[in-house]
Structures are given as C-alpha cells and as structure tokens.
mmCIF file of C-alpha atoms in Angstrom:
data_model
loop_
_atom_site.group_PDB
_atom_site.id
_atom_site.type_symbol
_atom_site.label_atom_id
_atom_site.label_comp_id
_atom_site.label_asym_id
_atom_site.label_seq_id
_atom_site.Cartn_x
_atom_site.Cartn_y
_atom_site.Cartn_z
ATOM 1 C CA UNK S 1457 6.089 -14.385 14.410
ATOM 2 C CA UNK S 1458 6.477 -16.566 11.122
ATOM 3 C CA UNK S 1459 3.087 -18.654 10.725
ATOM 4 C CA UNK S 1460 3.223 -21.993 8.433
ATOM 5 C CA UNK S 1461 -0.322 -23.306 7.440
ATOM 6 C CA UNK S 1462 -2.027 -25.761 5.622
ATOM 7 C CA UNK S 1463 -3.102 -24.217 2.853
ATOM 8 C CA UNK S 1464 -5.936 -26.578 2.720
ATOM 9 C CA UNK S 1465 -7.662 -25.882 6.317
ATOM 10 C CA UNK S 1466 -5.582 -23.182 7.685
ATOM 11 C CA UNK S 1467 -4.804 -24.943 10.205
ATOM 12 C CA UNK S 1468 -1.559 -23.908 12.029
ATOM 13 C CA UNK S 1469 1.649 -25.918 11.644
ATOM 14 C CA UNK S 1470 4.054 -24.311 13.537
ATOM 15 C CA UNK S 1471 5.267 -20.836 14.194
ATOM 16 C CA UNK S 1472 9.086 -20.002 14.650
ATOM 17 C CA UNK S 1473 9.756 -16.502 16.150
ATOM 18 C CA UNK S 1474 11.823 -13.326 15.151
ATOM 19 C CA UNK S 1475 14.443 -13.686 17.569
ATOM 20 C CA UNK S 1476 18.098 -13.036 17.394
ATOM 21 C CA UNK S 1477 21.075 -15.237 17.650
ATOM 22 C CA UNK S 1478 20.531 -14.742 21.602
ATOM 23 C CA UNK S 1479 17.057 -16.013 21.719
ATOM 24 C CA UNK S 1480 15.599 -12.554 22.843
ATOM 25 C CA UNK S 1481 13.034 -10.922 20.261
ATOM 26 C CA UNK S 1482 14.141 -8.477 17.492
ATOM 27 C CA UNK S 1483 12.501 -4.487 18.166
ATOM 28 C CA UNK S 1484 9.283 -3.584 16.185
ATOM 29 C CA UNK S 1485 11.725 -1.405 14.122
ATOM 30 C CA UNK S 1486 13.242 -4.964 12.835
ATOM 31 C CA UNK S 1487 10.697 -6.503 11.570
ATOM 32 C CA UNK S 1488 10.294 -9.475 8.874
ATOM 33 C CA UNK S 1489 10.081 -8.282 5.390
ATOM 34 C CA UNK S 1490 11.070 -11.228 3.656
ATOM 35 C CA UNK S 1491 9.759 -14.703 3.822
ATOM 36 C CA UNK S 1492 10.380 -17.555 1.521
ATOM 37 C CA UNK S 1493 9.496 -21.277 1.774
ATOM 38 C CA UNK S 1494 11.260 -23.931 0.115
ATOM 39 C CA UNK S 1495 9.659 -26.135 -2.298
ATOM 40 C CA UNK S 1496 12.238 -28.556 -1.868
ATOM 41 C CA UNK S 1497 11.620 -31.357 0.838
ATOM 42 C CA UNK S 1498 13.107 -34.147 2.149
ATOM 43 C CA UNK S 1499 11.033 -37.056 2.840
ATOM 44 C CA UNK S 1500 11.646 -39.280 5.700
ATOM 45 C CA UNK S 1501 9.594 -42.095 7.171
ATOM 46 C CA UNK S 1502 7.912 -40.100 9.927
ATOM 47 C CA UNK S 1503 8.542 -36.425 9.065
ATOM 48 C CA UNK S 1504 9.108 -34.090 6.407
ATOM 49 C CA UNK S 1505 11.955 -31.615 6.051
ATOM 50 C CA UNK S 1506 11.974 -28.665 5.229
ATOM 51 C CA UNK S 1507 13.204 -25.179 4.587
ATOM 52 C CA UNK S 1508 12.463 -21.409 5.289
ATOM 53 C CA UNK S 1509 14.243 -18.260 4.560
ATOM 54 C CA UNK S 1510 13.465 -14.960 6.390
ATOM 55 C CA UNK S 1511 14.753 -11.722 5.881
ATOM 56 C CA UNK S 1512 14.295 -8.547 8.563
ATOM 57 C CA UNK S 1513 14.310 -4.490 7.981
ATOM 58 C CA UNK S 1514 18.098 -4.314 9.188
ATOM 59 C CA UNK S 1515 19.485 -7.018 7.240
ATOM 60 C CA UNK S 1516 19.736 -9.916 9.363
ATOM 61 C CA UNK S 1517 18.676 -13.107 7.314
ATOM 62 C CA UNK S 1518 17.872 -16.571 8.526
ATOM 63 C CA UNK S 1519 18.154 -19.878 6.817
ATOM 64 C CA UNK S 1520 16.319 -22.741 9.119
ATOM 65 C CA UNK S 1521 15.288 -26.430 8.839
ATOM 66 C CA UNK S 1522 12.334 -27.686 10.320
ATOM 67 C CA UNK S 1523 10.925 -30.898 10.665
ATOM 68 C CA UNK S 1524 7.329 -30.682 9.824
ATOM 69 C CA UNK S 1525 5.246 -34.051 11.161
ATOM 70 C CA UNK S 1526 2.893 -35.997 9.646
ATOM 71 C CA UNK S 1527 0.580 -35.378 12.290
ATOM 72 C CA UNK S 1528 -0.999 -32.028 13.096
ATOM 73 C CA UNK S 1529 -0.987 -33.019 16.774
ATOM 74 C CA UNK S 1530 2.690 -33.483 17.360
ATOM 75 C CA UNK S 1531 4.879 -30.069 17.106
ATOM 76 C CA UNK S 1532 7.456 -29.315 14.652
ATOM 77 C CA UNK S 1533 11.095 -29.204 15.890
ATOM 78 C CA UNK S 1534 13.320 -26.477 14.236
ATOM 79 C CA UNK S 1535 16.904 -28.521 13.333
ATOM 80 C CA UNK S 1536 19.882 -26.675 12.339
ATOM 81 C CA UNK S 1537 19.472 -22.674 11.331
ATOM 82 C CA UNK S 1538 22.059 -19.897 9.971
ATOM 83 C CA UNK S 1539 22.023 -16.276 10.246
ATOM 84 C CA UNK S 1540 23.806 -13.521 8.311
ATOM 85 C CA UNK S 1541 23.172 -10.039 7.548
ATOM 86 C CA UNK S 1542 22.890 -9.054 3.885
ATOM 87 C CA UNK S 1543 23.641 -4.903 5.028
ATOM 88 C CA UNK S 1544 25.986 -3.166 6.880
ATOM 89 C CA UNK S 1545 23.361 -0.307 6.979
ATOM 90 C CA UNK S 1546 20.422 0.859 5.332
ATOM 91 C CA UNK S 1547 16.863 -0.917 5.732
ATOM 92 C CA UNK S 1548 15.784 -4.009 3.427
ATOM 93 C CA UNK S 1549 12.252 -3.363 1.404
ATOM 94 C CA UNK S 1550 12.327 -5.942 -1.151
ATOM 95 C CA UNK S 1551 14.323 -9.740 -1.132
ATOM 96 C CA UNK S 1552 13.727 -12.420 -4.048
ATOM 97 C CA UNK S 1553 14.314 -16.290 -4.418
ATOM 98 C CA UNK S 1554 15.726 -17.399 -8.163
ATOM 99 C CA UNK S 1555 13.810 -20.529 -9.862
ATOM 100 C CA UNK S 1556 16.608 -23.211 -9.006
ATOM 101 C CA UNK S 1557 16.356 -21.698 -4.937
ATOM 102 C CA UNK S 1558 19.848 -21.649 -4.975
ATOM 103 C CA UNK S 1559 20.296 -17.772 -4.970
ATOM 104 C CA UNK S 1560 18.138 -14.474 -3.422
ATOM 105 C CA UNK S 1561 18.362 -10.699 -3.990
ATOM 106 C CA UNK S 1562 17.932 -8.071 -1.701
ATOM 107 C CA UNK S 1563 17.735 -4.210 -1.888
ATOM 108 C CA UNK S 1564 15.803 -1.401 -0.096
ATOM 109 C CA UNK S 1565 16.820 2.154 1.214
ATOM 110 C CA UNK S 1566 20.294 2.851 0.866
ATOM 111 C CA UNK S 1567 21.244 -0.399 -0.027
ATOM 112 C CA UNK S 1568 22.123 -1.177 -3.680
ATOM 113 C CA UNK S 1569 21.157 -4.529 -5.240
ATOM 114 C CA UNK S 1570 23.160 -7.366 -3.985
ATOM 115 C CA UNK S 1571 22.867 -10.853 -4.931
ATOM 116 C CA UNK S 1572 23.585 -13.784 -2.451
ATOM 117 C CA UNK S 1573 24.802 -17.358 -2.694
ATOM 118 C CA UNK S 1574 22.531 -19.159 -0.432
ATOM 119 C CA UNK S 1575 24.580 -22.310 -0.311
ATOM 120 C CA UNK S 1576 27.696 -20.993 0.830
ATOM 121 C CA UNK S 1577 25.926 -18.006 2.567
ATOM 122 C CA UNK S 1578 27.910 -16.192 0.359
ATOM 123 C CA UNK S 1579 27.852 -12.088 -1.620
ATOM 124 C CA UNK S 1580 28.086 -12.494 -5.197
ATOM 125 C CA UNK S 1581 27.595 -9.238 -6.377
ATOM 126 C CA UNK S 1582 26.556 -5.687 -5.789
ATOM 127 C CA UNK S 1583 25.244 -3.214 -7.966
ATOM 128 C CA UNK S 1584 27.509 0.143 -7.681
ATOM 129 C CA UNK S 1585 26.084 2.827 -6.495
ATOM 130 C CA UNK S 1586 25.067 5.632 -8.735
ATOM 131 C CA UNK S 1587 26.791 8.421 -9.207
ATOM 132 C CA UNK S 1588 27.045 12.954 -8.076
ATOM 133 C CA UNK S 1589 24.139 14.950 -9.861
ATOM 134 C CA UNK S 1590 25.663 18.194 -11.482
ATOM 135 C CA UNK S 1591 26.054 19.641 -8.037
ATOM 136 C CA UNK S 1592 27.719 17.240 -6.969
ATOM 137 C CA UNK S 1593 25.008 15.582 -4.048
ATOM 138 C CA UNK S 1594 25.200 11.936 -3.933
ATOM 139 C CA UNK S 1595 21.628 10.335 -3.490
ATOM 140 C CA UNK S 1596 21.388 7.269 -2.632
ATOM 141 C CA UNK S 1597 18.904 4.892 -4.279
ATOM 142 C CA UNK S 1598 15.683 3.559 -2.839
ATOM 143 C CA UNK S 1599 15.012 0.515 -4.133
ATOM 144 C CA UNK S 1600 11.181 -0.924 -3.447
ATOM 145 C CA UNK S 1601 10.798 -3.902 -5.411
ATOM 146 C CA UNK S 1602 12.833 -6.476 -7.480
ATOM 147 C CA UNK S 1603 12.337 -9.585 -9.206
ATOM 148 C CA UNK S 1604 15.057 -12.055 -11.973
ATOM 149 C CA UNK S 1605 13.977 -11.561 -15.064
ATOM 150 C CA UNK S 1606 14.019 -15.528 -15.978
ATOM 151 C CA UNK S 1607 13.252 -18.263 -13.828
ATOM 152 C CA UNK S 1608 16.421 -20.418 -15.048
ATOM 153 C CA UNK S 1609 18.959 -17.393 -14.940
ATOM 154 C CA UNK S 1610 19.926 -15.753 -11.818
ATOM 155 C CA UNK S 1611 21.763 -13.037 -14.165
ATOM 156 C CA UNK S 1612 19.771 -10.474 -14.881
ATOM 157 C CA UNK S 1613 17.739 -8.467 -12.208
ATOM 158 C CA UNK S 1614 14.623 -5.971 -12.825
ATOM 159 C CA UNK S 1615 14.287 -4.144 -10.083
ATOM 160 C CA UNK S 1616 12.071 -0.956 -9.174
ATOM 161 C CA UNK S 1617 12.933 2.394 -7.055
ATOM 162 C CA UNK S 1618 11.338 5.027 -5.331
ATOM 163 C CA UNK S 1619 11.902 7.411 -7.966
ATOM 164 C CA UNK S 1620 9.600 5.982 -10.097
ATOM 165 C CA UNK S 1621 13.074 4.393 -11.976
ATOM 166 C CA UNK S 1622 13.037 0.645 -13.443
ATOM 167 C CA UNK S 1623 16.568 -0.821 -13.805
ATOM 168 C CA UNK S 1624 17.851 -4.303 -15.525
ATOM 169 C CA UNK S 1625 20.841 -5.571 -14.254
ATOM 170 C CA UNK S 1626 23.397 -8.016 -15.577
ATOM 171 C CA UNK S 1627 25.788 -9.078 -13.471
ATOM 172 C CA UNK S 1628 27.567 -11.280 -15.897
ATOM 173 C CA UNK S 1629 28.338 -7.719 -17.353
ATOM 174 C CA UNK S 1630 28.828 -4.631 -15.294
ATOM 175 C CA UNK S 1631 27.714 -3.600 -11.492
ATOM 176 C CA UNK S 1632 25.770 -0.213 -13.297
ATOM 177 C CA UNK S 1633 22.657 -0.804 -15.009
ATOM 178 C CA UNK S 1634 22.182 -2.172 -18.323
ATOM 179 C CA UNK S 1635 18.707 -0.507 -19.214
ATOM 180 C CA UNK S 1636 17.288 2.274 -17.335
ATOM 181 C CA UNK S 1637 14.013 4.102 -17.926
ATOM 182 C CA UNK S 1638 11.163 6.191 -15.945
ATOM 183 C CA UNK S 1639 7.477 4.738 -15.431
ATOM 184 C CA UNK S 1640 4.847 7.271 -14.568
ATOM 185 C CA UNK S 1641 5.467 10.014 -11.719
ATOM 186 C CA UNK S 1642 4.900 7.853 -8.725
ATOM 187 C CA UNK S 1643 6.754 4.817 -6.462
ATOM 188 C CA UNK S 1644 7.540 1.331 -8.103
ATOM 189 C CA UNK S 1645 5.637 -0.896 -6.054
ATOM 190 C CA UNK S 1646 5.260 -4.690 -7.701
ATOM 191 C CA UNK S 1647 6.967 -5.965 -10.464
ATOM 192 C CA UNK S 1648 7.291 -9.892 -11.471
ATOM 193 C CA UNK S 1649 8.657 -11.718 -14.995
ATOM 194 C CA UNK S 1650 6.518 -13.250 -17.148
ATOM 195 C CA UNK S 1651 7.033 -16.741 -18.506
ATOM 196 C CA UNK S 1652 9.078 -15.928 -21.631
ATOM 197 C CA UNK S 1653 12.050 -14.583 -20.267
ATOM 198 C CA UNK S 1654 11.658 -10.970 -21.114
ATOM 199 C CA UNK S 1655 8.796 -9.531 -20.563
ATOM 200 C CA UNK S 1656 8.339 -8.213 -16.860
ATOM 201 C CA UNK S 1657 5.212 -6.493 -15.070
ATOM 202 C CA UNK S 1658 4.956 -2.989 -13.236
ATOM 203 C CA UNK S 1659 2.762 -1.588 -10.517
ATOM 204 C CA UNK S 1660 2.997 1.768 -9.340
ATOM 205 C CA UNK S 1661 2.057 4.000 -6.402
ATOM 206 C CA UNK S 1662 -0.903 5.305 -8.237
ATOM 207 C CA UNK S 1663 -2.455 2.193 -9.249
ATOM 208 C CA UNK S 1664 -1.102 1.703 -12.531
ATOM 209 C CA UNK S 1665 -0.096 -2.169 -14.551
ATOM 210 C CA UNK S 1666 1.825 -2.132 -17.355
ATOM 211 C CA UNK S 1667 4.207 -4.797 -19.422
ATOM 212 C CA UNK S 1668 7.854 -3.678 -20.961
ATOM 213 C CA UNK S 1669 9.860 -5.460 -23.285
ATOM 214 C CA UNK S 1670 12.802 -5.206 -21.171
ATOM 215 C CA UNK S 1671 15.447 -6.151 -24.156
ATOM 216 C CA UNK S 1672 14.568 -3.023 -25.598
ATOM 217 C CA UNK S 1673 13.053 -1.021 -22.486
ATOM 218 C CA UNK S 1674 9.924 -0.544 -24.699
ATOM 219 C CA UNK S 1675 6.845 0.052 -23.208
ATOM 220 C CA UNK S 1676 4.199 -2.828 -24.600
ATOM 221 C CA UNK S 1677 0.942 -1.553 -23.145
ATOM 222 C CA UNK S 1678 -0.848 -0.635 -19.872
ATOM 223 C CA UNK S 1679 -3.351 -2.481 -18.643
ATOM 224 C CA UNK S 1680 -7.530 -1.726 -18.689
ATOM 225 C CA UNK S 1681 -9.023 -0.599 -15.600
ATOM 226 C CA UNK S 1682 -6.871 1.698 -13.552
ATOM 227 C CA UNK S 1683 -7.358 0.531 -9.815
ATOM 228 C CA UNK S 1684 -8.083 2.817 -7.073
ATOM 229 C CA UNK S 1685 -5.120 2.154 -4.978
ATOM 230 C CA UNK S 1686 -1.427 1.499 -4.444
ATOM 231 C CA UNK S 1687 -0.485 -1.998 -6.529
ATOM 232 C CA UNK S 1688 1.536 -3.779 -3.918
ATOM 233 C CA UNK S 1689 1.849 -7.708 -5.258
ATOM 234 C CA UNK S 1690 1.806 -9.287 -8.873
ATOM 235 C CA UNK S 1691 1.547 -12.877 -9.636
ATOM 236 C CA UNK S 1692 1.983 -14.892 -13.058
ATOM 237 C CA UNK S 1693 -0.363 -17.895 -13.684
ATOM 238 C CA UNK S 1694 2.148 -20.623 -14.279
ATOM 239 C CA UNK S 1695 -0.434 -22.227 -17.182
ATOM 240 C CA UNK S 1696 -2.521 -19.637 -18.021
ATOM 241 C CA UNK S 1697 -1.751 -16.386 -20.227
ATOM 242 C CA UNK S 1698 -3.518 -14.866 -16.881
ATOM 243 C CA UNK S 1699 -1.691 -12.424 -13.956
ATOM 244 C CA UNK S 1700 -2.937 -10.935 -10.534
ATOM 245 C CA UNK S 1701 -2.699 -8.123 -8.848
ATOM 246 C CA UNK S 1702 -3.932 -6.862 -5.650
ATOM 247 C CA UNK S 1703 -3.079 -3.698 -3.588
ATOM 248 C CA UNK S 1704 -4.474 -1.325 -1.117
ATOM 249 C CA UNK S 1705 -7.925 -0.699 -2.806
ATOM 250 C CA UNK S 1706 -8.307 -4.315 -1.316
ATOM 251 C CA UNK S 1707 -9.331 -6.066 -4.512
ATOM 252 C CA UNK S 1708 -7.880 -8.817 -6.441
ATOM 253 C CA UNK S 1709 -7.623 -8.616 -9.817
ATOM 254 C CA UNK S 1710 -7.454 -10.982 -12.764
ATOM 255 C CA UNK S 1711 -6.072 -10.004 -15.776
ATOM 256 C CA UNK S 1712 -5.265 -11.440 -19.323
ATOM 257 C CA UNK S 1713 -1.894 -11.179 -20.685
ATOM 258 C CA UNK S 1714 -2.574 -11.059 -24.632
ATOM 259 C CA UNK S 1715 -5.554 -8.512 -23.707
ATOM 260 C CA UNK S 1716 -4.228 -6.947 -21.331
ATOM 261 C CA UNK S 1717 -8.367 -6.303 -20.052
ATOM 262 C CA UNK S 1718 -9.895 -6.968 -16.602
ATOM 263 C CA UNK S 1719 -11.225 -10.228 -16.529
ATOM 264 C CA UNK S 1720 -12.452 -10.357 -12.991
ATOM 265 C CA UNK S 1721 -12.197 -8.785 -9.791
ATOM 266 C CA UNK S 1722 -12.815 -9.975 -6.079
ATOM 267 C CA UNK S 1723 -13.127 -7.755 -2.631
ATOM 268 C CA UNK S 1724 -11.484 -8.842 0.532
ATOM 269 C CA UNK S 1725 -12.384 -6.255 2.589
ATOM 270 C CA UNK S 1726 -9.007 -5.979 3.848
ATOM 271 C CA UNK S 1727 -5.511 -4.082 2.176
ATOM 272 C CA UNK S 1728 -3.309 -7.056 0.632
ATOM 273 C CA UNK S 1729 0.117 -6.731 0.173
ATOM 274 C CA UNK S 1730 0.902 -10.270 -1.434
ATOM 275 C CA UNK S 1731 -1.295 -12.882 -3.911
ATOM 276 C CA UNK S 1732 0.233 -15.830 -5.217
ATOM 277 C CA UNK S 1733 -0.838 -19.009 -7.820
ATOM 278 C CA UNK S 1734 -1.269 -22.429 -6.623
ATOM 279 C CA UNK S 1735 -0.261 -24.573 -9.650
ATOM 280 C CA UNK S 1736 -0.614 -27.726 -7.375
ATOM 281 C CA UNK S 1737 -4.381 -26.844 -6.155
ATOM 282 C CA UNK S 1738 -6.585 -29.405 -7.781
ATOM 283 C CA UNK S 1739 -10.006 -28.777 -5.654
ATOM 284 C CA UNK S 1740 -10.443 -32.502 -4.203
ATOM 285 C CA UNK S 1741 -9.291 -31.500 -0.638
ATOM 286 C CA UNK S 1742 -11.324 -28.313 -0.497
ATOM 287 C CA UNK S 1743 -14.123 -28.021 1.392
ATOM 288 C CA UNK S 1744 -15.776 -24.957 1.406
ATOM 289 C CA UNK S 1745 -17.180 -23.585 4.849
ATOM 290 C CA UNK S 1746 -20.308 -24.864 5.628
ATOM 291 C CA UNK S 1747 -22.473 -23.917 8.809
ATOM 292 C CA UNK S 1748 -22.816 -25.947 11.321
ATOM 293 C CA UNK S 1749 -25.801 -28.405 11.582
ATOM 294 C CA UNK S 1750 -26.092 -28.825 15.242
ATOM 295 C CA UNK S 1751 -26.977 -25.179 15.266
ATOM 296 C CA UNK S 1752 -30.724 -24.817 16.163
ATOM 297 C CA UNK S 1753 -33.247 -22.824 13.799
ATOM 298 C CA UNK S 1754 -34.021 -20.475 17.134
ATOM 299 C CA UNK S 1755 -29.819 -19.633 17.625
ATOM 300 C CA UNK S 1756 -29.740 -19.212 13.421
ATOM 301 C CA UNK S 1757 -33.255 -17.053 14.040
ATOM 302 C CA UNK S 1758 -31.643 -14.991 16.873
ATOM 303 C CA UNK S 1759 -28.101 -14.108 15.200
ATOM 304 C CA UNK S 1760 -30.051 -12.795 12.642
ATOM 305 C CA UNK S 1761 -32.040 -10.779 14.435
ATOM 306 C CA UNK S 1762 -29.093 -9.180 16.020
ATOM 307 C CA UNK S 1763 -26.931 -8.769 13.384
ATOM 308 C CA UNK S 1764 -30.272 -6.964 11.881
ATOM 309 C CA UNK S 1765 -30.092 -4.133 14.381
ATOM 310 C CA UNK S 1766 -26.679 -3.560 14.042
ATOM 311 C CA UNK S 1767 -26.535 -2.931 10.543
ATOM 312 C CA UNK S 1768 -29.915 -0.835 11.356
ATOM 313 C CA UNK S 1769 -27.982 1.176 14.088
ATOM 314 C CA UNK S 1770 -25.942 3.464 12.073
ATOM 315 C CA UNK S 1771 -29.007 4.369 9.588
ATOM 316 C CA UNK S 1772 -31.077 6.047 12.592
ATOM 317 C CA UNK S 1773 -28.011 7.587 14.103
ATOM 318 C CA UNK S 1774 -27.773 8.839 10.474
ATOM 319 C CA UNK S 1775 -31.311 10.071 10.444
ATOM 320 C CA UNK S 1776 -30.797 11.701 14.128
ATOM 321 C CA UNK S 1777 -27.253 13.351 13.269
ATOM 322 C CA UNK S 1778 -29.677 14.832 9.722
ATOM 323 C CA UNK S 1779 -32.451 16.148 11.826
ATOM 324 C CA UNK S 1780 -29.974 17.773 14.206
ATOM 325 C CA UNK S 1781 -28.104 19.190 11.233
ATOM 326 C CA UNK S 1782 -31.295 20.343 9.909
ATOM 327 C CA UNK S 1783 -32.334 21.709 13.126
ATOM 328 C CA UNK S 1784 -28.836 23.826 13.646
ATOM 329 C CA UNK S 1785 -28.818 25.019 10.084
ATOM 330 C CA UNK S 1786 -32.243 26.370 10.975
ATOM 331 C CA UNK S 1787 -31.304 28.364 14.106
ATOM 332 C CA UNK S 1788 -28.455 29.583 12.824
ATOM 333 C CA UNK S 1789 -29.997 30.997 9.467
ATOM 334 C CA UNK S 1790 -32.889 32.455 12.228
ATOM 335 C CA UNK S 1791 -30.039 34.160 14.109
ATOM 336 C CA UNK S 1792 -28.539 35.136 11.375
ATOM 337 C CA UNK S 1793 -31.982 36.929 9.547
ATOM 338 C CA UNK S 1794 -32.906 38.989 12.891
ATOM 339 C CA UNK S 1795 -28.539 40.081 13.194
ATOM 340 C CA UNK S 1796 -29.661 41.355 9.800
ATOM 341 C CA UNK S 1797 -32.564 43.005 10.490
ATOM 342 C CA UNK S 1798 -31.195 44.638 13.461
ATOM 343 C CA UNK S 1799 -28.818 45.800 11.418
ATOM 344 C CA UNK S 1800 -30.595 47.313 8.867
ATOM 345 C CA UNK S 1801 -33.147 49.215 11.627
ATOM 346 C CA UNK S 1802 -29.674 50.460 13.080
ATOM 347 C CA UNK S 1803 -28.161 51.459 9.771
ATOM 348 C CA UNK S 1804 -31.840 53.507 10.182
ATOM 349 C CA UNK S 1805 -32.011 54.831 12.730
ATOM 350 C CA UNK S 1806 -28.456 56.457 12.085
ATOM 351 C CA UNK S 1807 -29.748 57.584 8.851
ATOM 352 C CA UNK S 1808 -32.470 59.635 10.296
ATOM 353 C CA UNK S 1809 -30.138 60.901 12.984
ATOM 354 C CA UNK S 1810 -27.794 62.517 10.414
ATOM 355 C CA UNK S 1811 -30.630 64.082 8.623
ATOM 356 C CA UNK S 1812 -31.848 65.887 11.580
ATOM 357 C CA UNK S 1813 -28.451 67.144 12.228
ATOM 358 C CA UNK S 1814 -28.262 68.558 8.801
ATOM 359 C CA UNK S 1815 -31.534 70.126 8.838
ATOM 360 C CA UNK S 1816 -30.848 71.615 11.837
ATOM 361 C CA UNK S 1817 -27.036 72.984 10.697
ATOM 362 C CA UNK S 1818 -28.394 75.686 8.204
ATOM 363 C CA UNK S 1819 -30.587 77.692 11.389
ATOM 364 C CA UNK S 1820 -27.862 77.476 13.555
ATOM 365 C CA UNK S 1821 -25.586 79.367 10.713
ATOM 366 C CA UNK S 1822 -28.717 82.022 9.930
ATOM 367 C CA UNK S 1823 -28.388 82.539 14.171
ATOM 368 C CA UNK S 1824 -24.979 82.786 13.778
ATOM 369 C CA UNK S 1825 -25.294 85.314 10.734
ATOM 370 C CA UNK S 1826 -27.859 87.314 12.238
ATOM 371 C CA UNK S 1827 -26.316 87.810 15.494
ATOM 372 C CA UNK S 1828 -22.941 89.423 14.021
ATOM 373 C CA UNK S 1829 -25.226 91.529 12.068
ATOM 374 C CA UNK S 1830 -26.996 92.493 15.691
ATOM 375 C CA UNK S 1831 -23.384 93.208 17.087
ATOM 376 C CA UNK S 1832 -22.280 95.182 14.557
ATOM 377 C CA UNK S 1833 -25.143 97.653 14.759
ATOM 378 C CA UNK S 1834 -24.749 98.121 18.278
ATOM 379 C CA UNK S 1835 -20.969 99.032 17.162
ATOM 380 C CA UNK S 1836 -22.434 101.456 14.755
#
C-alpha cells in the first residue's frame, strides 16, 4: 500500500494500492521500492491535483493522478494512471526524480543505469554494460544507489554499486563511465548532490560519510563520528550548509558541510531507511502532542503504576536468572571438586597396588631360583 499524509497531523489522505494493470495485487517478491510525489499541483476550485510516481522490484512503474480534496472527510479519487516497466529483467534497488520532474533514473541488480523520459514515458539512455575480466566472466553490475549530480541538469548521473564502486555518468557523452573510483571495502548505500553542482555525498555499508569532488574524483574529507550502522538515506538542507543522515543504528544525524563534524544526533528507536528536509515547514501549524485533559489524575496515577512494573519485570527476572546462574556454577564446580578427588584416591589406590606387586615380584624369583637349585641336586 502507498500511504499519503498530512505532514502536519499525520492524518491519512488516501492510500492507492500495488496492484497490476488487472486490479489483482502484485506478490511480496514485487514490492514498491520507489516512490515519488510531485510538487507540482494543479489547483481547482474544489480539489487539488496531483501526481505520484511508483516504482516496484521487477520494473513495473506507475504514473497516477489523484484528486486530493479539500476536505479530509471526502475520499480522493485516482483520475487517469500509466504503467510501464523500466526492465526486461533484473530487480530495481534504487530510482531518482531530476529537479525540473521531468525525468527519473533507475538501476539495481543486473540492470545498468537507464534514464527515462517521463513525459513521453519514454528510454533515453542506458549505460552499457561493463565489460569480461581477464578470464573472460562477465559480471554484471549491482547498482544500490543513484542520484543527478545537479538539480538543473539531468546529464550527469552519480551512482553507487555493490562493489563498493562510485561511477559519474554523462550521457551527453558516452554510455561507459566518465569517472570511476573505489570507496572503502563495503556496499554503497546513500549518496545525494550537494547544492553546487559537484560535490556529491557517500554512505557506505559500514557506516561511513564522506564528500568527493566528483570533477576530479578527489576525495574531500570524511566525516566526524563514524556511526554504528549501515547509512541508508542522505538529505541536503536546501538553506543551510547542513546534511542528514540516518541508517540502521536508528539515529539521525546532523551534520555541517564546511566542518564536516557532528552537530547533533536524535534516536528513533526504530531502523530508518529515508530522512528528508522540509524547506516549506515554518512551525505555525505544529502542534506538538499534548496529553489529554479529560484524563483523570487516578487513570494518569494508575498507567504509571503499571508501566512501573513492567519496566521492573525484567530486572528481577534478571536477578532470578543471576542467582540460578550462581547456583549452577556452584554445583557444577562441587561436582566437579569430588570427580577430582575421586580421582586422585583412585590414581591411589592404583599406586599402592603396583607397589605391592613389585615388592612381591623379587620372592617369587628367589622361589623360583631356589627351587631349580633343589631340582638339580636331586639330579645330582
């Protein structure tokens, strides 16, 4: 399902499902993977227009219009829609909207960098694909995010692999890549172009940021504070000399451009895959939550109290689970001091066994001894 909320509430627009051209659902293995939302709208007198692109794991790519109400009561109604796929094969990972919204990338595993026309529904261009290692096995490449470089040129394309690879791409120039370099050991996962037209931002597998100069492919600087997880989203203040990043150690980070040092950082309790700015936010609509007045001081009293012995629950199962710990580590080290013991009284006891034997060896040979002599004097 595709959500739309107000970004001021959260309250719930409308939803439009993942369903083929038949109407019947798409398979779990088809899933959306890329979502994009218009910011161009077209007002009318009792409704707004507007439009949403959504890309799925197998290619198939939807261009809708809906007409959003005025009022939150009354549903929206989904006008005219158009579906193509962007693969023949393969499975998307990454998709991208250009500045002017009139063009999109998309790329992923086994499927090289194409660009789209989104007004004519329309291929462009495709990257080629790259080519036999020195025995001659073709490997196709994985590409995991992607991203134009400028916001007014739909020309030149950053885009990240698997293989730890970052590629710029000009299609007004060749279908092979234009600059090519290696970032760290580990998957690109983020990357997203900073204001001036050049400079782009990388997050890896491992949790690392860094700005390149991509003109010259030149690494610029990595930023401070490594972060514990995989770096899955980056975002570029549209004002500020500030970017975000979030990822799977589920914090959101704030970071200065010039700096390049930490300048905040928030938990959410949750992995995040995607953060984004909102230039337009100005604070007047916001209202923060607030609890509820009607609720009486007994209700507050008792949700308290119980959400005081739940969080006290797990420390005396703690305690318990120690003592039993304790209590086993005990027993066993018991067990194992009388095994010992037992042991050593055995090793003993053999000991003095094997002495008698030996001191008992020597007469039995003097027996032996003097009865030949006894039989040979009888010979005699």
């Amino acid at each position: 399902m595709i959500e739309v909320l107000s970004p001021i509430n959260g309250d719930l627009r409308f939803m439009v499902s993942n369903v083929d051209d038949a109407g019947l659902l798409r398979p779990e293995e088809d899933a959306v993977v890329g979502l994009h939302l218009f910011a161009t709208q077209k007002s009318e007198s009792t409704s707004r227009s507007c439009a949403l692109l959504s890309c799925t794991t197998k290619g198939n790519t939807s261009m809708r219009s809906i007409q959003v109400p005025d009022s939150p009561e009354v549903s929206a109604s989904i006008g005219s829609s158009r579906t193509w796929s962007v693969c023949a094969s393969g499975n998307i990972s990454c998709s991208k909207v250009d500045g002017s919204e009139n063009y999109a990338l998309f790329g992923g595993k086994g499927v090289e960098v194409n660009v789209w026309d989104l007004e004519n529904c329309a291929k462009i261009w495709t990257a080629k694909s790259p080519p036999k290692n020195s025995l001659g096995i073709f490997t196709p490449t994985w590409f995991t995010a992607a991203t134009f470089l400028s916001k007014d040129d739909h020309r030149k394309i950053v885009a990240g692999t698997n293989s730890h690879q970052v590629h710029l791409y000009d299609i007004s120039a060749q279908r092979r890549p234009v600059i090519s370099f290696d970032f760290r050991e580990t998957p690109i996962k983020a990357v997203a172009e900073d204001l001036n037209g050049y400079t782009v931002y990388i997050g890896n597998g491992s949790g690392d940021l860094a700005s390149v100069d991509m003109r010259t492919g030149k690494l610029l600087g990595c930023f401070l504070g490594k972060c514990s997880g995989s770096i899955r989203s980056i975002a570029r203040h549209p004002d500020f000399p500030v970017i975000a990043s979030c990822g799977l150690d589920s914090y959101v980070r704030f970071w200065d451009v010039k700096t390049r040092q930490l300048l905040s950082a928030v938990f959410l309790k949750q992995h995040l895959t995607n953060v984004v700015f909102d230039s337009n936010f100005d604070g007047e609509g916001f209202k923060p939550s607030v609890a509820d007045p009607s609720l009486d001081a007994e209700q507050i009293a008792s949700e308290t109290e119980i959400r005081d012995k739940e969080e006290t629950l797990p420390v005396k199962r703690k305690k318990a689970l120690k003592k039993d710990e304790a209590s086993k580590t005990k027993k066993a080290t018991n067990e194992n001091e009388a095994s010992k013991e037992v042991s050593i009284e055995n090793g003993l006891n053999k000991k003095v066994s094997i002495e008698n034997k030996s001191s008992k060896m020597p007469k039995s040979k003097k027996r032996s001894k003097r009865s030949k002599h006894e039989v040979l004097d009888d010979a005699s």
